[in-house]
Amino acid sequence: MKNRKRVDVEGWEGWYFDEAGYLVDPARNKYRPSDFPKLFWARQAWEARAGNHPGQIAFLRERLETERRRAKSTVVIEVTRETEDGEEVIQTIRVKA
């Protein structure tokens, strides 16, 4: 493992940090620190959609409504995925104030 720093924590076996600073999982998916909040909220939304956490989607809608009122303008939400060339925008959602 050249230039890899292993993660020696129980439950994280096979994960490592590569030479660019990405956290790499055993399936070789790469994560940046900024990806983790996105992953958390995406997982919360997915589980709510699947019925595992009733009310979570309502919570996210309330959060977006609060942010929209705070911004007093259009809130733009971009759903992205990481590609070999960087991030690719999959969907853009605009919520008008």
Coordinates of N, CA and C in Angstrom, one line a residue, residues 40-46 48-49 55-67 77:
F40 N -25.1 11.9 4.7 CA -26.0 11.7 5.9 C -27.4 12.1 5.5
W41 N -27.6 13.3 4.9 CA -28.9 13.8 4.5 C -29.5 13.0 3.4
A42 N -28.7 12.5 2.5 CA -29.3 11.6 1.4 C -29.8 10.3 2.0
R43 N -29.0 9.8 3.0 CA -29.4 8.5 3.6 C -30.7 8.8 4.5
Q44 N -30.8 9.9 5.2 CA -32.0 10.2 5.9 C -33.2 10.3 5.0
A45 N -33.1 11.0 3.9 CA -34.2 11.1 3.0 C -34.6 9.7 2.4
W46 N -33.6 8.9 2.0 CA -33.9 7.6 1.5 C -34.6 6.7 2.5
A48 N -36.4 7.7 5.0 CA -37.8 8.2 5.2 C -38.7 7.8 4.0
R49 N -38.1 7.9 2.8 CA -38.9 7.5 1.6 C -39.3 6.0 1.7
G55 N -41.8 11.0 9.1 CA -41.6 12.3 9.6 C -40.3 13.0 9.2
Q56 N -39.3 12.2 8.7 CA -38.0 12.8 8.4 C -38.1 13.7 7.2
I57 N -38.9 13.3 6.2 CA -39.1 14.1 5.0 C -39.7 15.4 5.4
A58 N -40.7 15.3 6.3 CA -41.4 16.6 6.8 C -40.3 17.4 7.5
F59 N -39.4 16.8 8.2 CA -38.3 17.6 8.9 C -37.5 18.3 7.8
L60 N -37.1 17.6 6.8 CA -36.2 18.2 5.7 C -37.0 19.3 5.1
R61 N -38.3 19.1 4.8 CA -39.1 20.2 4.2 C -39.1 21.4 5.1
E62 N -39.3 21.2 6.4 CA -39.3 22.3 7.3 C -38.0 23.0 7.3
R63 N -36.9 22.3 7.3 CA -35.6 22.8 7.3 C -35.4 23.7 6.0
L64 N -35.8 23.2 4.9 CA -35.7 23.9 3.6 C -36.5 25.2 3.7
E65 N -37.7 25.1 4.2 CA -38.6 26.3 4.3 C -37.9 27.3 5.2
T66 N -37.3 26.9 6.3 CA -36.6 27.8 7.2 C -35.5 28.5 6.5
E67 N -34.7 27.7 5.8 CA -33.6 28.3 5.0 C -34.1 29.2 3.9
I77 N -30.8 23.9 -4.8 CA -30.3 22.6 -4.2 C -29.8 21.8 -5.4

